[in-house]
Amino acid sequence: MSNTSPKRRRAFQFNLRQLILALSVASVIFTLLNALYASYRVQRDALLENTLHANQAYAAKLAEVADVFLDSARQTIASRARQLPGQWSDGAALEREVGWLLQESRNFDRIVIADEKGRLRATAPESSAVQVNDVLHSEGVVQALKERTPLISPPYMSSFGRLTILISEPVLAADGRYLG
C-alpha cells in the first residue's frame, strides 16, 4: 500500500472536467498572447516602414536643395572667374574680387585664387595660417589643379581641421592658357 492518505491523493487528482477547463483556459491565454505579439510586430513594422519612407523623402528633398545650392555657387564662381584674366597680374584687383565675392554671396567660408602651381594669389578672409604666395596642398586644390576643369570636390578635411568642399572654376587666358 501507499503511504499517502486518501485525502492527499484526492487533492492532486483532477477529473476530466477540470482538465478540459484548464486546457481551454491555457489555450485562450496562449491565443491572446500570440495575437498581442502578432499585433505588436505588425504595428512595429508599419511604423518602421512609414518612418523610413518619410526619411527617404526628406533625404531626397535635402539632396535636391544641396544640388541647387552647389550649382548656384559654382555658377557664381564661374561668372567671376571669366572676369579674372584681365586682372591676373594685379594682386590688389584680385584681393578686391575675392573680398567682393565673399561679401556678396555669403555662401562661402573662404575664397581663394591660386595660380597654375597652387600658389595663393588672393584670399578672403585674410588668415595668418595662409598668406599670399603660399603653395596650397589640400586635397581639393591638388585635384582642381590636376583636372583643370570646373570641379565640386568630395568632402575632405581642410588644413584648418574642418570638413570642406572645394568649388573650383578654372581661370583661362584669352588664348586658352590655364592660369589657375
mmCIF file of C-alpha atoms in Angstrom:
data_model
loop_
_atom_site.group_PDB
_atom_site.id
_atom_site.type_symbol
_atom_site.label_atom_id
_atom_site.label_comp_id
_atom_site.label_asym_id
_atom_site.label_seq_id
_atom_site.Cartn_x
_atom_site.Cartn_y
_atom_site.Cartn_z
ATOM 1 C CA MET A 1 0.000 0.000 0.000
ATOM 2 C CA SER A 2 0.892 3.541 -0.485
ATOM 3 C CA ASN A 3 1.979 5.870 2.297
ATOM 4 C CA THR A 4 -0.243 8.704 1.139
ATOM 5 C CA SER A 5 -3.598 9.114 2.723
ATOM 6 C CA PRO A 6 -6.779 9.124 0.618
ATOM 7 C CA LYS A 7 -7.255 12.821 1.375
ATOM 8 C CA ARG A 8 -3.864 13.687 -0.072
ATOM 9 C CA ARG A 9 -4.369 11.644 -3.208
ATOM 10 C CA ARG A 10 -7.655 13.335 -3.848
ATOM 11 C CA ALA A 11 -6.090 16.830 -3.600
ATOM 12 C CA PHE A 12 -3.787 16.082 -6.547
ATOM 13 C CA GLN A 13 -6.326 14.291 -8.682
ATOM 14 C CA PHE A 14 -8.160 16.101 -11.437
ATOM 15 C CA ASN A 15 -11.305 14.985 -13.039
ATOM 16 C CA LEU A 16 -11.859 15.232 -16.782
ATOM 17 C CA ARG A 17 -13.913 18.412 -16.491
ATOM 18 C CA GLN A 18 -11.127 20.241 -14.648
ATOM 19 C CA LEU A 19 -8.515 19.088 -17.173
ATOM 20 C CA ILE A 20 -10.611 20.294 -20.120
ATOM 21 C CA LEU A 21 -11.254 23.610 -18.350
ATOM 22 C CA ALA A 22 -7.535 24.107 -17.592
ATOM 23 C CA LEU A 23 -6.619 23.227 -21.182
ATOM 24 C CA SER A 24 -9.241 25.652 -22.525
ATOM 25 C CA VAL A 25 -8.034 28.487 -20.276
ATOM 26 C CA ALA A 26 -4.405 27.832 -21.240
ATOM 27 C CA SER A 27 -5.375 27.760 -24.916
ATOM 28 C CA VAL A 28 -7.236 31.081 -24.647
ATOM 29 C CA ILE A 29 -4.303 32.705 -22.814
ATOM 30 C CA PHE A 30 -1.809 31.387 -25.384
ATOM 31 C CA THR A 31 -4.016 32.599 -28.272
ATOM 32 C CA LEU A 32 -4.360 36.025 -26.649
ATOM 33 C CA LEU A 33 -0.587 36.337 -26.111
ATOM 34 C CA ASN A 34 0.070 35.227 -29.672
ATOM 35 C CA ALA A 35 -2.429 37.782 -31.037
ATOM 36 C CA LEU A 36 -0.866 40.545 -28.934
ATOM 37 C CA TYR A 37 2.634 39.656 -30.153
ATOM 38 C CA ALA A 38 1.488 39.494 -33.788
ATOM 39 C CA SER A 39 -0.256 42.865 -33.425
ATOM 40 C CA TYR A 40 2.887 44.360 -31.878
ATOM 41 C CA ARG A 41 5.036 43.090 -34.785
ATOM 42 C CA VAL A 42 2.638 44.395 -37.429
ATOM 43 C CA GLN A 43 2.416 47.830 -35.759
ATOM 44 C CA ARG A 44 6.203 47.973 -35.296
ATOM 45 C CA ASP A 45 6.859 47.027 -38.937
ATOM 46 C CA ALA A 46 4.295 49.572 -40.180
ATOM 47 C CA LEU A 47 5.857 52.294 -38.027
ATOM 48 C CA LEU A 48 9.352 51.457 -39.275
ATOM 49 C CA GLU A 49 8.203 51.433 -42.894
ATOM 50 C CA ASN A 50 6.437 54.791 -42.536
ATOM 51 C CA THR A 51 9.436 56.329 -40.782
ATOM 52 C CA LEU A 52 11.844 55.057 -43.428
ATOM 53 C CA HIS A 53 9.599 56.366 -46.191
ATOM 54 C CA ALA A 54 9.378 59.801 -44.543
ATOM 55 C CA ASN A 55 13.148 59.888 -44.008
ATOM 56 C CA GLN A 56 13.764 58.889 -47.633
ATOM 57 C CA ALA A 57 11.519 61.698 -48.861
ATOM 58 C CA TYR A 58 13.270 64.178 -46.576
ATOM 59 C CA ALA A 59 16.719 62.998 -47.705
ATOM 60 C CA ALA A 60 15.712 63.301 -51.370
ATOM 61 C CA LYS A 61 14.474 66.857 -50.811
ATOM 62 C CA LEU A 62 17.625 67.742 -48.881
ATOM 63 C CA ALA A 63 19.795 66.325 -51.680
ATOM 64 C CA GLU A 64 17.849 68.355 -54.232
ATOM 65 C CA VAL A 65 18.346 71.549 -52.210
ATOM 66 C CA ALA A 66 22.074 70.784 -51.824
ATOM 67 C CA ASP A 67 22.392 70.224 -55.596
ATOM 68 C CA VAL A 68 20.676 73.527 -56.339
ATOM 69 C CA PHE A 69 22.880 75.344 -53.805
ATOM 70 C CA LEU A 70 26.125 73.831 -55.123
ATOM 71 C CA ASP A 71 25.153 74.514 -58.734
ATOM 72 C CA SER A 72 24.287 78.122 -57.876
ATOM 73 C CA ALA A 73 27.595 78.571 -56.054
ATOM 74 C CA ARG A 74 29.503 77.077 -58.993
ATOM 75 C CA GLN A 75 27.717 79.408 -61.432
ATOM 76 C CA THR A 76 28.568 82.411 -59.247
ATOM 77 C CA ILE A 77 32.236 81.429 -59.200
ATOM 78 C CA ALA A 78 32.214 80.715 -62.941
ATOM 79 C CA SER A 79 30.825 84.149 -63.773
ATOM 80 C CA ARG A 80 33.506 85.836 -61.650
ATOM 81 C CA ALA A 81 36.285 83.563 -62.996
ATOM 82 C CA ARG A 82 35.569 84.759 -66.539
ATOM 83 C CA GLN A 83 36.450 88.312 -65.423
ATOM 84 C CA LEU A 84 39.752 87.399 -63.763
ATOM 85 C CA PRO A 85 42.137 87.003 -66.750
ATOM 86 C CA GLY A 86 42.166 90.762 -67.332
ATOM 87 C CA GLN A 87 43.103 91.346 -63.659
ATOM 88 C CA TRP A 88 45.509 88.403 -63.286
ATOM 89 C CA SER A 89 48.673 90.492 -62.934
ATOM 90 C CA ASP A 90 47.078 92.950 -60.452
ATOM 91 C CA GLY A 91 47.208 91.414 -56.947
ATOM 92 C CA ALA A 92 45.162 94.233 -55.415
ATOM 93 C CA ALA A 93 42.389 93.744 -58.004
ATOM 94 C CA LEU A 94 42.339 90.007 -57.220
ATOM 95 C CA GLU A 95 42.074 90.785 -53.484
ATOM 96 C CA ARG A 96 39.148 93.149 -54.176
ATOM 97 C CA GLU A 97 37.461 90.490 -56.292
ATOM 98 C CA VAL A 98 37.630 87.765 -53.607
ATOM 99 C CA GLY A 99 36.550 90.266 -50.947
ATOM 100 C CA TRP A 100 33.581 91.344 -53.044
ATOM 101 C CA LEU A 101 32.600 87.737 -53.815
ATOM 102 C CA LEU A 102 32.798 86.717 -50.151
ATOM 103 C CA GLN A 103 30.751 89.719 -49.038
ATOM 104 C CA GLU A 104 28.111 89.474 -51.768
ATOM 105 C CA SER A 105 27.454 85.736 -51.883
ATOM 106 C CA ARG A 106 27.625 84.752 -48.189
ATOM 107 C CA ASN A 107 27.673 81.144 -49.434
ATOM 108 C CA PHE A 108 31.369 80.609 -48.813
ATOM 109 C CA ASP A 109 33.577 80.448 -45.718
ATOM 110 C CA ARG A 110 36.727 81.193 -47.685
ATOM 111 C CA ILE A 111 37.535 82.229 -51.240
ATOM 112 C CA VAL A 112 40.983 81.770 -52.725
ATOM 113 C CA ILE A 113 42.562 82.389 -56.086
ATOM 114 C CA ALA A 114 45.575 80.218 -56.843
ATOM 115 C CA ASP A 115 47.802 80.094 -59.906
ATOM 116 C CA GLU A 116 48.551 77.015 -62.022
ATOM 117 C CA LYS A 117 51.157 75.815 -59.479
ATOM 118 C CA GLY A 118 48.824 76.167 -56.487
ATOM 119 C CA ARG A 119 50.477 79.378 -55.223
ATOM 120 C CA LEU A 120 47.963 81.607 -53.454
ATOM 121 C CA ARG A 121 47.307 84.860 -55.318
ATOM 122 C CA ALA A 122 44.416 86.227 -53.208
ATOM 123 C CA THR A 123 42.269 85.095 -50.270
ATOM 124 C CA ALA A 124 39.312 86.282 -48.253
ATOM 125 C CA PRO A 125 39.002 86.469 -45.359
ATOM 126 C CA GLU A 126 42.649 87.058 -44.608
ATOM 127 C CA SER A 127 44.260 84.474 -42.367
ATOM 128 C CA SER A 128 47.546 84.162 -40.546
ATOM 129 C CA ALA A 129 47.580 80.438 -41.436
ATOM 130 C CA VAL A 130 47.639 81.077 -45.203
ATOM 131 C CA GLN A 131 49.433 84.003 -46.837
ATOM 132 C CA VAL A 132 49.642 85.236 -50.407
ATOM 133 C CA ASN A 133 52.360 83.304 -52.318
ATOM 134 C CA ASP A 134 51.989 80.222 -50.068
ATOM 135 C CA VAL A 135 51.584 76.989 -52.032
ATOM 136 C CA LEU A 136 48.314 75.211 -51.267
ATOM 137 C CA HIS A 137 48.453 71.429 -50.801
ATOM 138 C CA SER A 138 44.911 70.477 -49.726
ATOM 139 C CA GLU A 139 43.207 67.538 -51.444
ATOM 140 C CA GLY A 140 40.696 69.755 -53.207
ATOM 141 C CA VAL A 141 43.291 72.192 -54.544
ATOM 142 C CA VAL A 142 45.522 69.373 -55.790
ATOM 143 C CA GLN A 143 42.541 67.759 -57.542
ATOM 144 C CA ALA A 144 41.431 71.073 -59.099
ATOM 145 C CA LEU A 145 44.943 71.829 -60.391
ATOM 146 C CA LYS A 146 45.263 68.320 -61.791
ATOM 147 C CA GLU A 147 41.874 68.257 -63.559
ATOM 148 C CA ARG A 148 41.812 71.898 -64.717
ATOM 149 C CA THR A 149 38.035 71.727 -65.196
ATOM 150 C CA PRO A 150 35.072 73.032 -63.185
ATOM 151 C CA LEU A 151 35.020 70.943 -60.013
ATOM 152 C CA ILE A 152 32.959 70.336 -56.903
ATOM 153 C CA SER A 153 35.218 68.146 -54.795
ATOM 154 C CA PRO A 154 34.146 65.367 -52.478
ATOM 155 C CA PRO A 155 34.276 66.413 -48.802
ATOM 156 C CA TYR A 156 37.762 66.378 -47.226
ATOM 157 C CA MET A 157 39.453 67.679 -44.072
ATOM 158 C CA SER A 158 40.994 71.095 -44.726
ATOM 159 C CA SER A 159 44.272 72.337 -43.281
ATOM 160 C CA PHE A 160 42.107 74.176 -40.718
ATOM 161 C CA GLY A 161 40.714 70.831 -39.498
ATOM 162 C CA ARG A 162 37.232 71.406 -40.904
ATOM 163 C CA LEU A 163 35.240 69.275 -43.308
ATOM 164 C CA THR A 164 35.423 71.160 -46.598
ATOM 165 C CA ILE A 165 34.048 71.044 -50.133
ATOM 166 C CA LEU A 166 36.047 72.887 -52.770
ATOM 167 C CA ILE A 167 34.143 74.538 -55.605
ATOM 168 C CA SER A 168 36.630 75.386 -58.319
ATOM 169 C CA GLU A 169 36.439 77.081 -61.686
ATOM 170 C CA PRO A 170 39.493 77.328 -63.961
ATOM 171 C CA VAL A 171 40.736 80.755 -64.970
ATOM 172 C CA LEU A 172 41.752 80.744 -68.629
ATOM 173 C CA ALA A 173 43.644 83.443 -70.529
ATOM 174 C CA ALA A 174 42.224 84.802 -73.792
ATOM 175 C CA ASP A 175 44.493 82.375 -75.699
ATOM 176 C CA GLY A 176 43.101 79.390 -73.705
ATOM 177 C CA ARG A 177 46.149 79.022 -71.448
ATOM 178 C CA TYR A 178 45.372 77.769 -67.928
ATOM 179 C CA LEU A 179 46.175 80.485 -65.376
ATOM 180 C CA GLY A 180 44.870 78.843 -62.210
#
